[in-house]
Amino acid sequence: MKRLFVYTLYLATTVFSATVHTAHSAAQHDGPDQSHPVIREFRDLIEGDAEIYMGFHQMFDEIPSTRQYLMDPSGLRPQIRNYEHMLSHLNRILTMAPAFPPNGTNYAAIPIEVMFQWPMCTAAGFRMFINAKVNAQLKRILNVWSQFIASPASRYVLTNDTGGWFSPEALKEIPGFVETFECDPKKEFFGYASLDDYFTRRFRPKARPVASPHDDRVIVSGCESVPYALRHNVEERNTFWIKGEPYSLQHLLYDDPLAPQFTGGTVFQSFLSPLRYHRWHSHVSGKIVKVVQVQGTYYAISPTLGFAATNNNPDIENNGYSQAFLTNVATRCLIFIEADNKDIGLMVLAAIGMMEVSSTEATVKAGQRVKKGDEIGMFHFGGSSYVMVFRPETKIDFSGQVMKGLKDGKTAVQVRSHVGTVRS
């Protein structure tokens, strides 16, 4: 994850810097607000609610005034310091598609997060980004942006020009793109209908075979991802906001009636790179018990990563964006699956939204049967994190690839490949 901000910051400085000052100046005039209605709604929320009005002042004021924080995390642009400037910046983002930077990266742009990173690290920012009203409005803003990303208007970045997603620099980051993914390089935009269509692209039929398709002891990877954490004997409730970020099953599973069955069980979490593959696949053959969409936070991070806890030196990126913490509070989708193999039994796939990348779509429903490796959902616009949760009775020997990824933090596990074998 060390290169995430290279891309984010490049985008913030090159795509938006030419327009943000003009937009900010316009916002200061006495004339009618020309912003998108969803941005005007956000302004009304901030200015009409005393707690939120105070918080959106304090979260910018609490950013240290030292040299390090006079600029945004890129060190190239002045840090946004008030909610007026923030709103004008958000308004511009709604009709912009992120380009691929010419210096290359493994991660897609998160332009809103780069603006919020320092405020996220303040005490007031934490209060605001866990506020239900604020998150409801952020959801509406992200939905509007998602509509643009899913429209043909977003295809202007699907080119082979510098900054295009099919530029030599971009294709170098995804070796064998044409051979691996469904596309038609002879067509304009490689045949993709939108930037979201590109981000949710499918593998070609033989690119990711299902490991041991007829052996129901073998569990496969649900996503193309890098292992992040593996915990056993996970408690029903825990102080997930402290250093170490222990998993808290009751909160991860949104206090679902089935949650107690997993107390003392195993949690495996893995990170999806935005440049790779964003669809989810079933780990096992079995029946979908239920699908639960949880509306949670978008830009909250663990307080252990904030200014106060780090002596004014937060390092969100190298601390994994508090991914374990996010399993308890972030917007997410829970898919409960009853495996045919009784030694596995009931298990859960939890798709965790992270910042802009919080649009989770399940493509299955309760009562539906799935085979191991079948598609069951997707993230829109980029990558995120996913979790597998197993009952304490389910004893799994995880694969060497998983253990290597947990150790080095970079070894990826291919979707539908062997992730573990249940003991009989």
Coordinates of C-alpha atoms in Angstrom, one line a residue:
M1 CA 0.0 0.0 0.0
K2 CA 3.0 2.3 0.1
R3 CA 2.4 3.7 -3.4
L4 CA -1.3 4.7 -2.8
F5 CA -0.7 8.3 -2.3
V6 CA 1.7 8.7 -5.2
Y7 CA -1.3 8.3 -7.5
T8 CA -3.8 10.1 -5.3
L9 CA -1.5 13.1 -4.9
Y10 CA -0.6 13.2 -8.5
L11 CA -4.2 13.4 -9.4
A12 CA -5.0 16.1 -6.9
T13 CA -2.2 18.3 -8.1
T14 CA -2.5 17.8 -11.9
V15 CA -6.2 17.3 -12.5
F16 CA -7.7 19.7 -9.9
S17 CA -5.2 22.4 -9.2
A18 CA -6.1 24.4 -12.4
T19 CA -9.7 24.7 -11.4
V20 CA -10.0 24.7 -7.6
H21 CA -9.1 28.3 -7.0
T22 CA -11.6 29.5 -9.5
A23 CA -14.3 27.3 -7.9
H24 CA -13.4 28.5 -4.5
S25 CA -13.6 32.2 -5.5
A26 CA -17.0 31.6 -7.0
A27 CA -18.2 30.1 -3.8
Q28 CA -17.3 33.2 -1.9
H29 CA -19.5 35.5 -4.1
D30 CA -22.9 36.7 -3.0
G31 CA -24.6 35.3 -6.2
P32 CA -26.7 32.1 -6.3
D33 CA -24.9 28.9 -5.6
Q34 CA -24.3 27.1 -8.9
S35 CA -23.1 23.9 -7.2
H36 CA -24.7 20.5 -7.8
P37 CA -27.8 20.1 -5.7
V38 CA -26.1 17.3 -3.6
I39 CA -23.4 19.8 -2.7
R40 CA -25.9 22.4 -1.8
E41 CA -27.6 19.8 0.5
F42 CA -24.2 19.2 2.2
R43 CA -23.8 23.0 2.7
D44 CA -27.3 23.1 4.3
L45 CA -26.5 20.2 6.5
I46 CA -23.2 21.8 7.7
E47 CA -24.7 25.2 8.3
G48 CA -28.0 24.1 9.7
D49 CA -26.7 21.7 12.4
A50 CA -24.8 23.3 15.2
E51 CA -22.8 20.2 16.1
I52 CA -21.8 19.6 12.4
Y53 CA -21.1 23.3 11.8
M54 CA -18.7 23.4 14.8
G55 CA -17.1 20.1 13.7
F56 CA -16.5 21.2 10.1
H57 CA -14.7 24.2 11.4
Q58 CA -12.7 22.4 14.1
M59 CA -11.5 19.6 11.9
F60 CA -9.7 22.0 9.7
D61 CA -8.6 24.2 12.5
E62 CA -7.1 21.2 14.4
I63 CA -4.7 20.4 11.6
P64 CA -1.3 21.5 12.9
S65 CA 0.0 24.7 11.5
T66 CA 3.5 23.4 11.2
R67 CA 5.3 23.5 7.8
Q68 CA 4.5 19.8 7.2
Y69 CA 0.7 20.4 7.2
L70 CA 0.6 23.7 5.3
M71 CA 0.3 21.6 2.2
D72 CA -1.9 18.6 1.5
P73 CA -0.2 15.1 1.7
S74 CA 1.4 15.7 -1.7
G75 CA 3.4 18.6 -0.5
L76 CA 2.5 20.3 -3.7
R77 CA -0.9 21.9 -3.0
P78 CA -2.0 24.1 -0.1
Q79 CA -4.1 22.1 2.3
I80 CA -7.8 22.9 2.2
R81 CA -8.6 24.8 5.4
N82 CA -12.3 25.4 5.4
Y83 CA -15.6 23.8 4.5
E84 CA -16.3 26.4 1.8
H85 CA -13.2 25.4 -0.2
M86 CA -14.0 21.7 0.5
L87 CA -17.5 22.0 -1.0
S88 CA -16.2 23.7 -4.2
H89 CA -13.6 21.0 -4.5
L90 CA -16.2 18.3 -4.1
N91 CA -18.3 20.0 -6.7
R92 CA -15.5 19.7 -9.3
I93 CA -14.9 16.1 -8.5
L94 CA -18.4 15.1 -9.4
T95 CA -17.8 15.4 -13.1
M96 CA -14.2 14.3 -13.3
A97 CA -12.8 10.8 -14.0
P98 CA -9.5 9.9 -12.5
A99 CA -6.6 9.5 -14.9
F100 CA -3.7 7.1 -14.7
P101 CA -0.5 8.9 -13.7
P102 CA 2.4 8.7 -16.1
N103 CA 4.8 7.7 -13.2
G104 CA 2.7 4.5 -12.7
T105 CA 1.2 3.0 -9.5
N106 CA -0.6 0.0 -8.2
Y107 CA -3.6 2.0 -6.9
A108 CA -6.4 4.0 -8.4
A109 CA -7.0 7.6 -7.4
I110 CA -9.1 8.6 -4.4
P111 CA -9.4 12.3 -4.9
I112 CA -11.8 13.0 -2.0
E113 CA -9.6 11.1 0.5
V114 CA -6.5 13.2 -0.3
M115 CA -8.5 16.3 0.7
F116 CA -9.8 14.6 3.8
Q117 CA -6.6 12.8 5.0
W118 CA -5.4 15.4 7.5
P119 CA -8.9 16.3 8.7
M120 CA -9.5 12.6 9.2
C121 CA -6.6 12.6 11.7
T122 CA -8.2 15.2 14.0
A123 CA -10.4 14.6 16.9
A124 CA -13.2 16.7 15.3
G125 CA -12.7 14.9 12.0
F126 CA -13.2 11.6 13.8
R127 CA -16.5 12.9 15.3
M128 CA -17.7 14.2 11.9
F129 CA -16.8 11.1 9.9
I130 CA -18.7 8.8 12.3
N131 CA -21.7 11.1 12.4
A132 CA -24.7 9.4 10.8
K133 CA -26.1 12.5 9.2
V134 CA -22.7 13.3 7.6
N135 CA -22.3 9.8 6.3
A136 CA -25.8 9.8 4.8
Q137 CA -24.9 12.9 2.9
L138 CA -21.5 11.5 1.8
K139 CA -23.3 8.5 0.5
R140 CA -25.5 10.8 -1.7
I141 CA -22.4 12.6 -3.0
L142 CA -20.6 9.4 -3.8
N143 CA -23.7 8.1 -5.5
V144 CA -23.8 11.1 -7.8
W145 CA -20.1 10.7 -8.6
S146 CA -20.7 7.0 -9.2
Q147 CA -23.3 7.9 -11.8
F148 CA -20.7 9.9 -13.7
I149 CA -18.1 7.1 -13.4
A150 CA -20.7 4.7 -14.8
S151 CA -21.6 6.9 -17.7
P152 CA -20.1 7.1 -21.2
A153 CA -18.8 10.6 -20.3
S154 CA -16.2 9.0 -18.0
R155 CA -14.5 7.2 -20.9
Y156 CA -12.2 10.2 -21.8
V157 CA -9.6 8.6 -19.6
L158 CA -9.9 5.2 -21.3
T159 CA -7.2 6.0 -24.0
N160 CA -3.6 5.1 -24.7
D161 CA -2.5 8.7 -24.2
T162 CA -0.5 9.8 -21.2
G163 CA -2.8 9.5 -18.2
G164 CA -5.0 7.1 -20.0
W165 CA -5.8 3.7 -18.6
F166 CA -4.5 2.0 -21.7
S167 CA -1.3 4.0 -21.9
P168 CA 2.0 2.0 -22.0
E169 CA 2.6 3.0 -18.3
A170 CA -0.8 1.8 -17.3
L171 CA -0.6 -1.5 -19.2
K172 CA 2.8 -2.1 -17.6
E173 CA 1.2 -2.1 -14.2
I174 CA -1.2 -4.9 -15.4
P175 CA 0.9 -7.3 -17.4
G176 CA -1.0 -9.3 -20.0
F177 CA -4.1 -7.1 -19.7
V178 CA -5.5 -8.0 -23.1
E179 CA -4.9 -11.7 -22.7
T180 CA -6.3 -11.8 -19.1
F181 CA -9.4 -9.6 -19.2
E182 CA -12.4 -9.4 -21.4
C183 CA -11.8 -6.5 -23.8
D184 CA -11.4 -5.6 -27.5
P185 CA -8.4 -3.4 -28.1
K186 CA -9.6 -2.9 -31.7
K187 CA -12.6 -0.9 -30.4
E188 CA -12.7 2.6 -29.1
F189 CA -12.1 2.5 -25.3
F190 CA -11.3 -1.2 -25.6
G191 CA -15.0 -1.8 -25.8
Y192 CA -15.8 -0.6 -22.3
A193 CA -19.0 1.4 -21.8
S194 CA -17.6 3.6 -18.9
L195 CA -14.8 3.9 -16.4
D196 CA -16.8 1.7 -14.0
D197 CA -17.2 -0.9 -16.7
Y198 CA -13.4 -1.0 -16.9
F199 CA -13.0 -1.2 -13.2
T200 CA -15.6 -4.1 -12.9
R201 CA -14.1 -5.9 -15.9
R202 CA -14.3 -9.7 -16.0
F203 CA -11.5 -12.2 -16.5
R204 CA -11.5 -14.2 -19.7
P205 CA -13.0 -17.7 -19.1
K206 CA -9.8 -19.6 -18.5
A207 CA -7.8 -16.9 -16.7
R208 CA -8.7 -17.9 -13.1
P209 CA -9.7 -21.6 -12.9
V210 CA -11.3 -22.8 -9.7
A211 CA -8.9 -24.7 -7.4
S212 CA -10.0 -28.4 -6.8
P213 CA -13.6 -27.8 -8.1
H214 CA -14.8 -31.2 -7.0
D215 CA -13.1 -31.3 -3.5
D216 CA -15.4 -29.5 -1.1
R217 CA -12.7 -29.4 1.6
V218 CA -10.8 -26.9 -0.4
I219 CA -11.8 -23.2 0.1
V220 CA -10.9 -20.7 -2.6
S221 CA -10.1 -17.0 -2.5
G222 CA -13.1 -14.8 -3.0
C223 CA -11.1 -11.9 -4.4
E224 CA -7.9 -11.0 -6.2
S225 CA -6.1 -9.7 -3.1
V226 CA -3.2 -9.4 -0.7
P227 CA -3.6 -11.0 2.7
Y228 CA -3.8 -8.5 5.5
A229 CA -4.7 -10.3 8.8
L230 CA -5.5 -13.7 10.2
R231 CA -6.9 -14.0 13.7
H232 CA -8.2 -17.0 15.6
N233 CA -10.4 -17.2 18.8
V234 CA -12.0 -13.9 17.9
E235 CA -14.2 -12.4 20.6
E236 CA -17.9 -11.6 20.3
R237 CA -17.2 -8.0 21.4
N238 CA -13.9 -6.2 21.7
T239 CA -12.3 -2.8 21.9
F240 CA -11.8 -2.5 18.2
W241 CA -10.7 1.2 18.3
I242 CA -7.5 0.5 20.4
K243 CA -4.0 -0.2 19.1
G244 CA -3.8 -3.6 17.4
E245 CA -7.4 -3.3 16.2
P246 CA -8.9 -6.5 17.5
Y247 CA -11.9 -7.8 15.6
S248 CA -15.3 -7.5 17.3
L249 CA -17.7 -10.0 15.8
Q250 CA -20.9 -8.5 17.0
H251 CA -20.0 -5.2 15.4
L252 CA -18.4 -6.7 12.2
L253 CA -21.6 -8.7 11.6
Y254 CA -23.8 -5.8 12.5
D255 CA -25.4 -7.5 15.5
D256 CA -26.9 -10.1 13.3
P257 CA -28.8 -12.9 15.1
L258 CA -26.4 -15.4 13.5
A259 CA -23.3 -13.6 14.8
P260 CA -23.0 -15.5 18.1
Q261 CA -22.3 -18.7 16.1
F262 CA -18.9 -17.2 15.1
T263 CA -17.7 -16.3 18.6
G264 CA -14.3 -17.9 19.1
G265 CA -13.9 -18.4 15.4
T266 CA -11.5 -17.3 12.7
V267 CA -11.3 -14.1 10.7
F268 CA -9.2 -13.7 7.6
Q269 CA -8.9 -10.3 5.9
S270 CA -7.4 -9.3 2.6
F271 CA -6.8 -6.1 0.6
L272 CA -7.9 -5.6 -3.0
S273 CA -5.8 -3.3 -5.2
P274 CA -7.9 -0.9 -7.3
L275 CA -5.9 -1.8 -10.4
R276 CA -6.7 -5.4 -10.4
Y277 CA -10.0 -7.3 -10.3
H278 CA -13.0 -6.2 -8.3
R279 CA -15.6 -8.9 -8.4
W280 CA -16.3 -11.4 -5.5
H281 CA -16.6 -15.1 -5.9
S282 CA -18.0 -17.8 -3.5
H283 CA -15.4 -19.5 -1.4
V284 CA -17.4 -22.7 -1.2
S285 CA -20.3 -24.5 -2.8
G286 CA -23.5 -24.1 -0.8
K287 CA -26.6 -21.9 -0.3
I288 CA -26.9 -18.2 0.3
V289 CA -28.5 -17.8 3.7
K290 CA -28.9 -14.0 3.7
V291 CA -27.4 -10.8 2.2
V292 CA -27.1 -7.8 4.5
Q293 CA -26.2 -4.3 3.3
V294 CA -24.8 -2.2 6.1
Q295 CA -24.7 1.6 5.8
G296 CA -21.8 2.8 7.8
T297 CA -18.9 5.2 7.6
Y298 CA -16.8 6.3 4.6
Y299 CA -13.9 8.4 5.9
A300 CA -13.5 7.3 9.5
I301 CA -10.1 5.9 10.6
S302 CA -9.0 4.4 13.9
P303 CA -8.3 7.1 16.5
T304 CA -4.9 5.4 17.1
L305 CA -3.8 6.8 13.7
G306 CA -4.7 10.4 14.5
F307 CA -2.6 13.4 15.4
A308 CA -3.2 13.1 19.1
A309 CA -2.1 9.4 19.2
T310 CA 0.9 9.8 17.0
N311 CA 2.5 13.0 18.3
N312 CA 1.3 14.9 15.3
N313 CA 2.9 12.5 12.9
P314 CA 0.2 10.2 11.5
D315 CA 1.1 7.5 8.9
I316 CA -2.3 6.2 7.8
E317 CA -0.9 4.6 4.6
N318 CA 1.8 2.4 6.3
N319 CA -0.7 1.4 9.0
G320 CA -3.0 -0.2 6.4
Y321 CA -5.7 2.5 6.7
S322 CA -6.9 0.7 9.9
Q323 CA -8.6 -1.9 7.8
A324 CA -9.4 -4.1 10.8
F325 CA -11.1 -1.1 12.5
L326 CA -13.1 -0.4 9.4
T327 CA -14.7 -3.9 9.5
N328 CA -16.7 -2.7 12.5
V329 CA -17.9 0.7 11.3
A330 CA -17.5 1.1 7.5
T331 CA -20.2 0.6 4.9
R332 CA -20.1 -3.1 3.9
C333 CA -22.0 -6.0 2.5
L334 CA -22.4 -9.3 4.5
I335 CA -23.1 -12.5 2.6
F336 CA -23.9 -15.5 4.8
I337 CA -23.3 -18.9 3.1
E338 CA -24.1 -22.4 4.3
A339 CA -21.4 -24.6 2.8
D340 CA -22.3 -28.1 1.6
N341 CA -19.3 -29.4 3.5
K342 CA -20.6 -29.7 7.1
D343 CA -17.1 -29.2 8.5
I344 CA -17.2 -25.7 7.1
G345 CA -20.9 -25.0 7.7
L346 CA -22.1 -21.4 8.0
M347 CA -19.5 -18.8 7.0
V348 CA -19.6 -15.1 6.0
L349 CA -18.0 -13.1 3.3
A350 CA -17.9 -9.4 4.3
A351 CA -17.0 -6.9 1.6
I352 CA -15.7 -3.7 3.3
G353 CA -16.0 -0.3 1.7
M354 CA -13.1 2.1 2.0
M355 CA -13.5 5.8 1.4
E356 CA -14.6 6.5 -2.2
V357 CA -14.6 2.8 -2.8
S358 CA -17.7 2.0 -0.8
S359 CA -20.2 0.9 -3.5
T360 CA -20.8 -2.8 -2.8
E361 CA -23.2 -4.8 -5.0
A362 CA -24.3 -8.3 -4.2
T363 CA -25.4 -10.3 -7.3
V364 CA -26.9 -13.2 -5.3
K365 CA -29.9 -13.4 -2.9
A366 CA -31.1 -15.5 0.0
G367 CA -32.0 -19.1 -1.0
Q368 CA -29.8 -19.2 -4.1
R369 CA -27.4 -22.0 -4.6
V370 CA -23.8 -21.3 -5.6
K371 CA -20.9 -23.4 -6.7
K372 CA -17.4 -22.7 -5.5
G373 CA -15.9 -19.9 -7.6
D374 CA -19.3 -18.5 -8.8
E375 CA -19.5 -14.7 -8.9
I376 CA -21.5 -13.3 -6.0
G377 CA -20.9 -9.5 -6.1
M378 CA -18.5 -6.6 -6.8
F379 CA -17.0 -3.4 -5.7
H380 CA -17.6 -0.4 -8.1
F381 CA -14.7 2.0 -8.9
G382 CA -11.6 0.4 -7.4
G383 CA -10.6 -2.0 -4.7
S384 CA -11.2 -2.3 -1.0
S385 CA -11.0 -5.1 1.6
Y386 CA -12.8 -8.3 2.2
V387 CA -13.2 -10.6 5.2
M388 CA -14.0 -14.3 5.6
V389 CA -15.5 -15.3 9.0
F390 CA -15.6 -19.0 10.1
R391 CA -17.2 -20.7 13.2
P392 CA -14.9 -22.0 15.9
E393 CA -15.7 -25.6 14.9
T394 CA -14.2 -24.9 11.4
K395 CA -10.5 -25.7 11.5
I396 CA -8.6 -24.5 8.4
D397 CA -5.1 -25.0 7.2
F398 CA -4.4 -21.9 5.2
S399 CA -2.3 -22.1 2.1
G400 CA 1.4 -21.3 1.8
Q401 CA 0.5 -18.4 -0.5
V402 CA -1.7 -16.9 2.1
M403 CA 0.9 -17.2 4.8
K404 CA 3.6 -15.7 2.5
G405 CA 1.3 -12.7 1.8
L406 CA 0.6 -12.2 5.5
K407 CA 4.4 -12.2 6.2
D408 CA 5.6 -9.9 3.4
G409 CA 2.5 -7.8 2.8
K410 CA 2.7 -7.9 -1.0
T411 CA 2.2 -11.5 -2.2
A412 CA -1.2 -11.7 -3.9
V413 CA -3.6 -14.6 -3.8
Q414 CA -5.5 -15.0 -7.1
V415 CA -9.3 -15.2 -7.0
R416 CA -10.6 -18.7 -7.1
S417 CA -7.2 -20.1 -6.1
H418 CA -6.6 -22.3 -3.1
V419 CA -6.8 -20.3 0.1
G420 CA -7.2 -23.1 2.7
T421 CA -8.3 -26.6 3.4
V422 CA -10.8 -27.5 6.1
R423 CA -9.9 -30.3 8.5
S424 CA -12.3 -33.2 8.7

